[in-house]
Structure formats: C-alpha cells, structure tokens
Coordinates of C-alpha atoms in Angstrom, one line a residue:
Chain A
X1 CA -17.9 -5.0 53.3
X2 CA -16.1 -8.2 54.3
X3 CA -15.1 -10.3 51.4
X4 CA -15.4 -14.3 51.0
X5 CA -12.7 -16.8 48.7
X6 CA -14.1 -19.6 47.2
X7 CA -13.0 -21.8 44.6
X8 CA -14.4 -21.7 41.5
X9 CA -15.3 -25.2 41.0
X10 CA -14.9 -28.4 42.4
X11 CA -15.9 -32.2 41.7
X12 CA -17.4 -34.5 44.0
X13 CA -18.7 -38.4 43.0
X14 CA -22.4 -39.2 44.3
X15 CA -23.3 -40.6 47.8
X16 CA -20.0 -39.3 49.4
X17 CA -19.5 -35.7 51.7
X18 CA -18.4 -32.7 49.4
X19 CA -16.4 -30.0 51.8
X20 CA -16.9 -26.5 50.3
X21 CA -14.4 -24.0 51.8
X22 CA -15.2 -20.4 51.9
X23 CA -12.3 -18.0 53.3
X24 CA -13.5 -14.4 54.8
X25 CA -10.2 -13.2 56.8
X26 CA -11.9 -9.8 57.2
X27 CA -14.9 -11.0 59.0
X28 CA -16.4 -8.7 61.7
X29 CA -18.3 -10.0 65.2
X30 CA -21.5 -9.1 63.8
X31 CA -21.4 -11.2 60.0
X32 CA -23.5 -13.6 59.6
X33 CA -21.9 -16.4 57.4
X34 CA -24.7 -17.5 54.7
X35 CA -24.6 -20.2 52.3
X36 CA -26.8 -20.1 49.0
X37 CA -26.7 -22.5 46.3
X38 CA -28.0 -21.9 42.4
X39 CA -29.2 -25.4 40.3
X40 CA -28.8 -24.5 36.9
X41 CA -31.7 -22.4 35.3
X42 CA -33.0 -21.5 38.7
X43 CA -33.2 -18.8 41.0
X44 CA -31.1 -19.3 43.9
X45 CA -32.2 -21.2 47.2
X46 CA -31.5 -20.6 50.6
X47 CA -29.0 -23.3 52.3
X48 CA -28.0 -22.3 55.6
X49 CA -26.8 -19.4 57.6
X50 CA -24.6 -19.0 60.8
X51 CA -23.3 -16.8 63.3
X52 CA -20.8 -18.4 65.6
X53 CA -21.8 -22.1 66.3
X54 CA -22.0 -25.1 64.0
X55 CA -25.2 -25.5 62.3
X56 CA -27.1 -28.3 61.2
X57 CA -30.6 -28.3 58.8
X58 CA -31.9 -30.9 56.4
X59 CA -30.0 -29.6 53.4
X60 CA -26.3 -29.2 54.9
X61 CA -24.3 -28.7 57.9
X62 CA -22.3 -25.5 58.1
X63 CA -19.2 -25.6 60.0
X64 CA -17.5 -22.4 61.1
X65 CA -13.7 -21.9 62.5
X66 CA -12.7 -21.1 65.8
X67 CA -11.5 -17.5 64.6
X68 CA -14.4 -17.4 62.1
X69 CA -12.0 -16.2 59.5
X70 CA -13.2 -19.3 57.2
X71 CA -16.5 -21.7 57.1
X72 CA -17.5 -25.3 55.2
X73 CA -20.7 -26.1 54.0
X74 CA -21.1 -30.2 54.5
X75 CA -23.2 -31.7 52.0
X76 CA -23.1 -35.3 53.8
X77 CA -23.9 -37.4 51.1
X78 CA -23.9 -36.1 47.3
X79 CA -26.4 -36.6 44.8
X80 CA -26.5 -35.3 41.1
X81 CA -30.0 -32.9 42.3
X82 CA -26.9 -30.9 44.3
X83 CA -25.0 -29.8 41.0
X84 CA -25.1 -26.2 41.4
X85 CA -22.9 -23.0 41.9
X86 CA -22.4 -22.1 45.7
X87 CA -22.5 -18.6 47.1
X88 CA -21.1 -17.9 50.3
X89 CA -21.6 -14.6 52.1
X90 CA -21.3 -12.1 54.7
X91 CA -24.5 -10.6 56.1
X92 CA -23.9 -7.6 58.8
X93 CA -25.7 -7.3 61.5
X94 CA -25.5 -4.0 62.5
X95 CA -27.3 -1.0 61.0
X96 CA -30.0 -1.9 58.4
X97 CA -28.7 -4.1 56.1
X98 CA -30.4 -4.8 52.7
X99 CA -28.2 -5.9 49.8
X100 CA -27.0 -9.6 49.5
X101 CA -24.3 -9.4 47.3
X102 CA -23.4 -12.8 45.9
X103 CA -19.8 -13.2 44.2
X104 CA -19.0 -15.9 41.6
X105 CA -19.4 -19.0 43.9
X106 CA -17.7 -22.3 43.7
X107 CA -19.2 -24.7 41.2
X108 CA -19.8 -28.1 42.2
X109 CA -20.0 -31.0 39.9
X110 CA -21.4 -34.2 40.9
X111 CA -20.2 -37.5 39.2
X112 CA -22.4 -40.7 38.5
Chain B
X1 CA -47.8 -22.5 48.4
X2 CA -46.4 -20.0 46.0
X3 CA -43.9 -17.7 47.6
X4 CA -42.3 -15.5 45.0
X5 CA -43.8 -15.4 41.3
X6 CA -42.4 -13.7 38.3
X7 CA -43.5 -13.1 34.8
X8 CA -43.1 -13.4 32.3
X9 CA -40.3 -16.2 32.2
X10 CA -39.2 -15.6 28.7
X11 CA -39.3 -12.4 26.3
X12 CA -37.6 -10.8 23.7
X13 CA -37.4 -6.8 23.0
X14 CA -36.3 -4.4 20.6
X15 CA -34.0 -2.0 21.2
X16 CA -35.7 1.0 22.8
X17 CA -39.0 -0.9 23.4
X18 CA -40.7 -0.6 26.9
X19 CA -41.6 -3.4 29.5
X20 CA -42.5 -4.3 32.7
X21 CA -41.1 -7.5 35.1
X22 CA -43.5 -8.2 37.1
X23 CA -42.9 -10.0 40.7
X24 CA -45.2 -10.5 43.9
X25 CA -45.1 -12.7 46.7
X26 CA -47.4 -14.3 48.7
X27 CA -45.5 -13.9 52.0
X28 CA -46.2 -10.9 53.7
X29 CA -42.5 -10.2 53.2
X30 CA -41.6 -6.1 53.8
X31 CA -38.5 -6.3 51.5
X32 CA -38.1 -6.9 48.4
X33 CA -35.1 -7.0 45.5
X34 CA -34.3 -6.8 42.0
X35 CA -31.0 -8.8 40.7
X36 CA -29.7 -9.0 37.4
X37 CA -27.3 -11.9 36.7
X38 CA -25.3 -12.0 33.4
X39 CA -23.9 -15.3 31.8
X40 CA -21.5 -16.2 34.1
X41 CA -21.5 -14.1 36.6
X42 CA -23.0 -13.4 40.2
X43 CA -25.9 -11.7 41.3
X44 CA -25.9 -8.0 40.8
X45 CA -28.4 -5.8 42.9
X46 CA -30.8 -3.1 41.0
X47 CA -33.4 -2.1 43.6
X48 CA -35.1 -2.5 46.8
X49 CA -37.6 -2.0 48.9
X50 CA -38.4 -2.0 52.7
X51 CA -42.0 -1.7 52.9
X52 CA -44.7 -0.4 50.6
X53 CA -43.9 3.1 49.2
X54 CA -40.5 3.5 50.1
X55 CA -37.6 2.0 47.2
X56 CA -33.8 2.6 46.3
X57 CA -31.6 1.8 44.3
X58 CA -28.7 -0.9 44.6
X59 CA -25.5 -1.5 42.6
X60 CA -26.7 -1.1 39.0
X61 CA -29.9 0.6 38.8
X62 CA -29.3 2.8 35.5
X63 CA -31.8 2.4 33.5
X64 CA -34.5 0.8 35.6
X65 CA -37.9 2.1 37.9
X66 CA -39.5 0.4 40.5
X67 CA -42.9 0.9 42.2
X68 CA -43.9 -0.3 45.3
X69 CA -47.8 0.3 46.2
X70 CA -48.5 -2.8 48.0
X71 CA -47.3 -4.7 50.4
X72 CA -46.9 -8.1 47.8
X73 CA -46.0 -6.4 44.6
X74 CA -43.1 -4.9 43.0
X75 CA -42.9 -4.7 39.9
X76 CA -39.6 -3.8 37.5
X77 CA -39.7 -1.3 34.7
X78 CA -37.4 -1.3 31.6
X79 CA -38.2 2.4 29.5
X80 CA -35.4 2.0 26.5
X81 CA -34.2 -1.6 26.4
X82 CA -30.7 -1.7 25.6
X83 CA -28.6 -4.8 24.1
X84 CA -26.8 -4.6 27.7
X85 CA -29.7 -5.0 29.6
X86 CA -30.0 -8.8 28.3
X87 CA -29.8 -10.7 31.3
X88 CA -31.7 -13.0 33.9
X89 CA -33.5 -11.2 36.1
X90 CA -34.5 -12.3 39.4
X91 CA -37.2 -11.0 42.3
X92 CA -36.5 -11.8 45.6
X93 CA -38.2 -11.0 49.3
X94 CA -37.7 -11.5 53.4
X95 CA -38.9 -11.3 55.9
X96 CA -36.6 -9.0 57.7
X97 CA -33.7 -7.1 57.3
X98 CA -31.5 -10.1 56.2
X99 CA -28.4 -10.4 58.5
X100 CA -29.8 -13.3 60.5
X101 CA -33.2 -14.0 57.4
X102 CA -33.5 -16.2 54.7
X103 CA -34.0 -14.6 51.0
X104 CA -36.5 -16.1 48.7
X105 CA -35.6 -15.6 45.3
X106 CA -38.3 -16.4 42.6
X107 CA -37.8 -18.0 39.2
X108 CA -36.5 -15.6 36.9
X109 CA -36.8 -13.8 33.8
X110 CA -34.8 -14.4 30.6
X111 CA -34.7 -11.5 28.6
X112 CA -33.2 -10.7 25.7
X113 CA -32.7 -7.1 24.2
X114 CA -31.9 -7.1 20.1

C-alpha cells in the first residue's frame, strides 16, 4: 500500500488559512487522496476526498499536485472547533478495497 | 438523524471477563468496521464486514468475534479481556467499497481492562 508523510503537529492562530501538507511519493493512478480529521474525544469525521482535480466542500478545499505525489488540505479561515489530529490517506481503487488505515496524523493547534 | 451508534461509551472489566460492543447504524450501509485506537496512536483495523453474514478480519483481530446477522448491526465481542485490550474502540460504516466513499465513524467506546 502507498504510504503518506505528514507532520506531526503544527500551529495555526484563528481566522487565518492553515496549509496541511501530506507527501505520498508512491502514489498509484487509481488512489484516492482522503483527508479525515479527529477533535479530541471523538470519533473521526470525514473531510474531503480526491482523485486528480482540486476539490472544494464546506469544510476545506483539498489541493492536489500536478504529479499527485503530495496534496494540502486548506482550512480557509481557522477557528479553535478545528483543533484536531489530521489523517491523510490513500484509498485504491482497484480490486475491492476495505481497510482505511489511518497513520499518526498531523496535529493542528489553533491559537486564540 | 442518527447514523452510527455505539454502546456503551464507558466500561470497565476485569481481567478475563466477557463483553460485547455493540454498534448499528441507521444507514443502510453494507460495510462495516471495527478500529481500536491506543493513546496516541492511529487507527488500527480489527474486523469487517461487507454485507450481512459475511466478516474478516483486519490488522489486529486476536482476541475478538464479530457477528453480522443484519443488515444495521454488528456487534464486537471481547471473550477474555486482557489489560492490552484497553483501548477506544470505534464502529464505523459506508456505503460502498471506500476508494471513492466516505466512512462514518461512530462515537466510541472507552474501555478499560484491570
């Protein structure tokens, strides 16, 4: 399975964009770049999910290189509800895929 | 709107008692999961299932059964808790099979094994 590199945590100050950078050199024409996030004492919650293109919901805005050997997720404007751990993977396509496997995320802290 | 539901959200066993997670959804979702997390650490995968009937096993199913008779059930079962099965443990379900699907995780149980 193709591996992702994120870091393992990193600070952001409210009401301004956080860029979180997920590395996956190994990535194969058919994974799907996904993007999870865990508040604390939660289960974790869907964010957004890509192939090839750019992709824009209500939450974030994922944005994926040329060569899709990395992505950002785009949190536009910061608030402290987004303090969480951030899980990005690689979903294949092909064959019948059924385990998610989430890594140790980067942790994002929010500042007042 | 409920999605996925889990009880209990807390408990506490004894070593080598007996218990059951339970988990169902209210999706209509064929697949579901198991994942344990440990204090600090990612998600870890113990069982799934594609449909009703029909379960396997994921990364770290060693000392766990699942059932699957309906469609929104599936429920977790712990036969000799062991201090290393303390843990979160979460249900989740899709729609689909999840390349291009979102996963909907429910709340979680804490347990703790002493």
């Amino acid at each position: 399975d193709a591996k992702t590199t994120q870091p393992n945590s990193m600070e952001s100050n409210e009401e301004e964009p956080v860029h979180l950078p997920c590395n996956h050199s190994t990535i194969s024409g058919t994974d799907y770049i996904h993007w999870y996030r865990q508040l604390p004492s939660q289960g974790p919650e869907y964010v957004i999910h890509g192939l090839t293109s750019n992709v824009n919901n209500r939450m974030a805005s994922l944005a994926i290189a040329e060569d899709r050997k990395s992505s950002t997720l785009i949190l536009h404007r910061a608030t402290l509800r987004d303090a969480a751990v951030y899980y990005c993977i690689l979903l294949n396509s092909g064959g019948s895929n059924y385990k998610l496997t989430f890594g140790k995320g980067t942790l994002l802290t929010v500042n007042p | 709107n409920a999605g996925v539901t889990q009880t209990p959200k807390f408990r506490i066993l004894k070593i080598g008692q007996s218990m059951t997670l339970q988990c169902t959804q209210d999706m209509n979702h064929n697949y579901m999961y198991w994942y344990r997390q440990d204090p600090g650490m990612g998600l870890k995968l113990i069982y799934y299932s594609v449909g009703a009937g029909i379960t396997d096993k994921g990364e770290v199913p060693n000392g766990y059964n699942v059932s699957r008779s309906t469609t929104e059930d599936f429920p977790l079962r712990l036969e000799l808790a062991a201090p290393s099965q303390t843990s979160v443990y979460f249900c989740a379900s899709s729609g689909q099979v999840l390349a291009n699907e979102k996963l909907f995780f429910g709340s979680g149980t804490q347990l703790s094994v002493l």
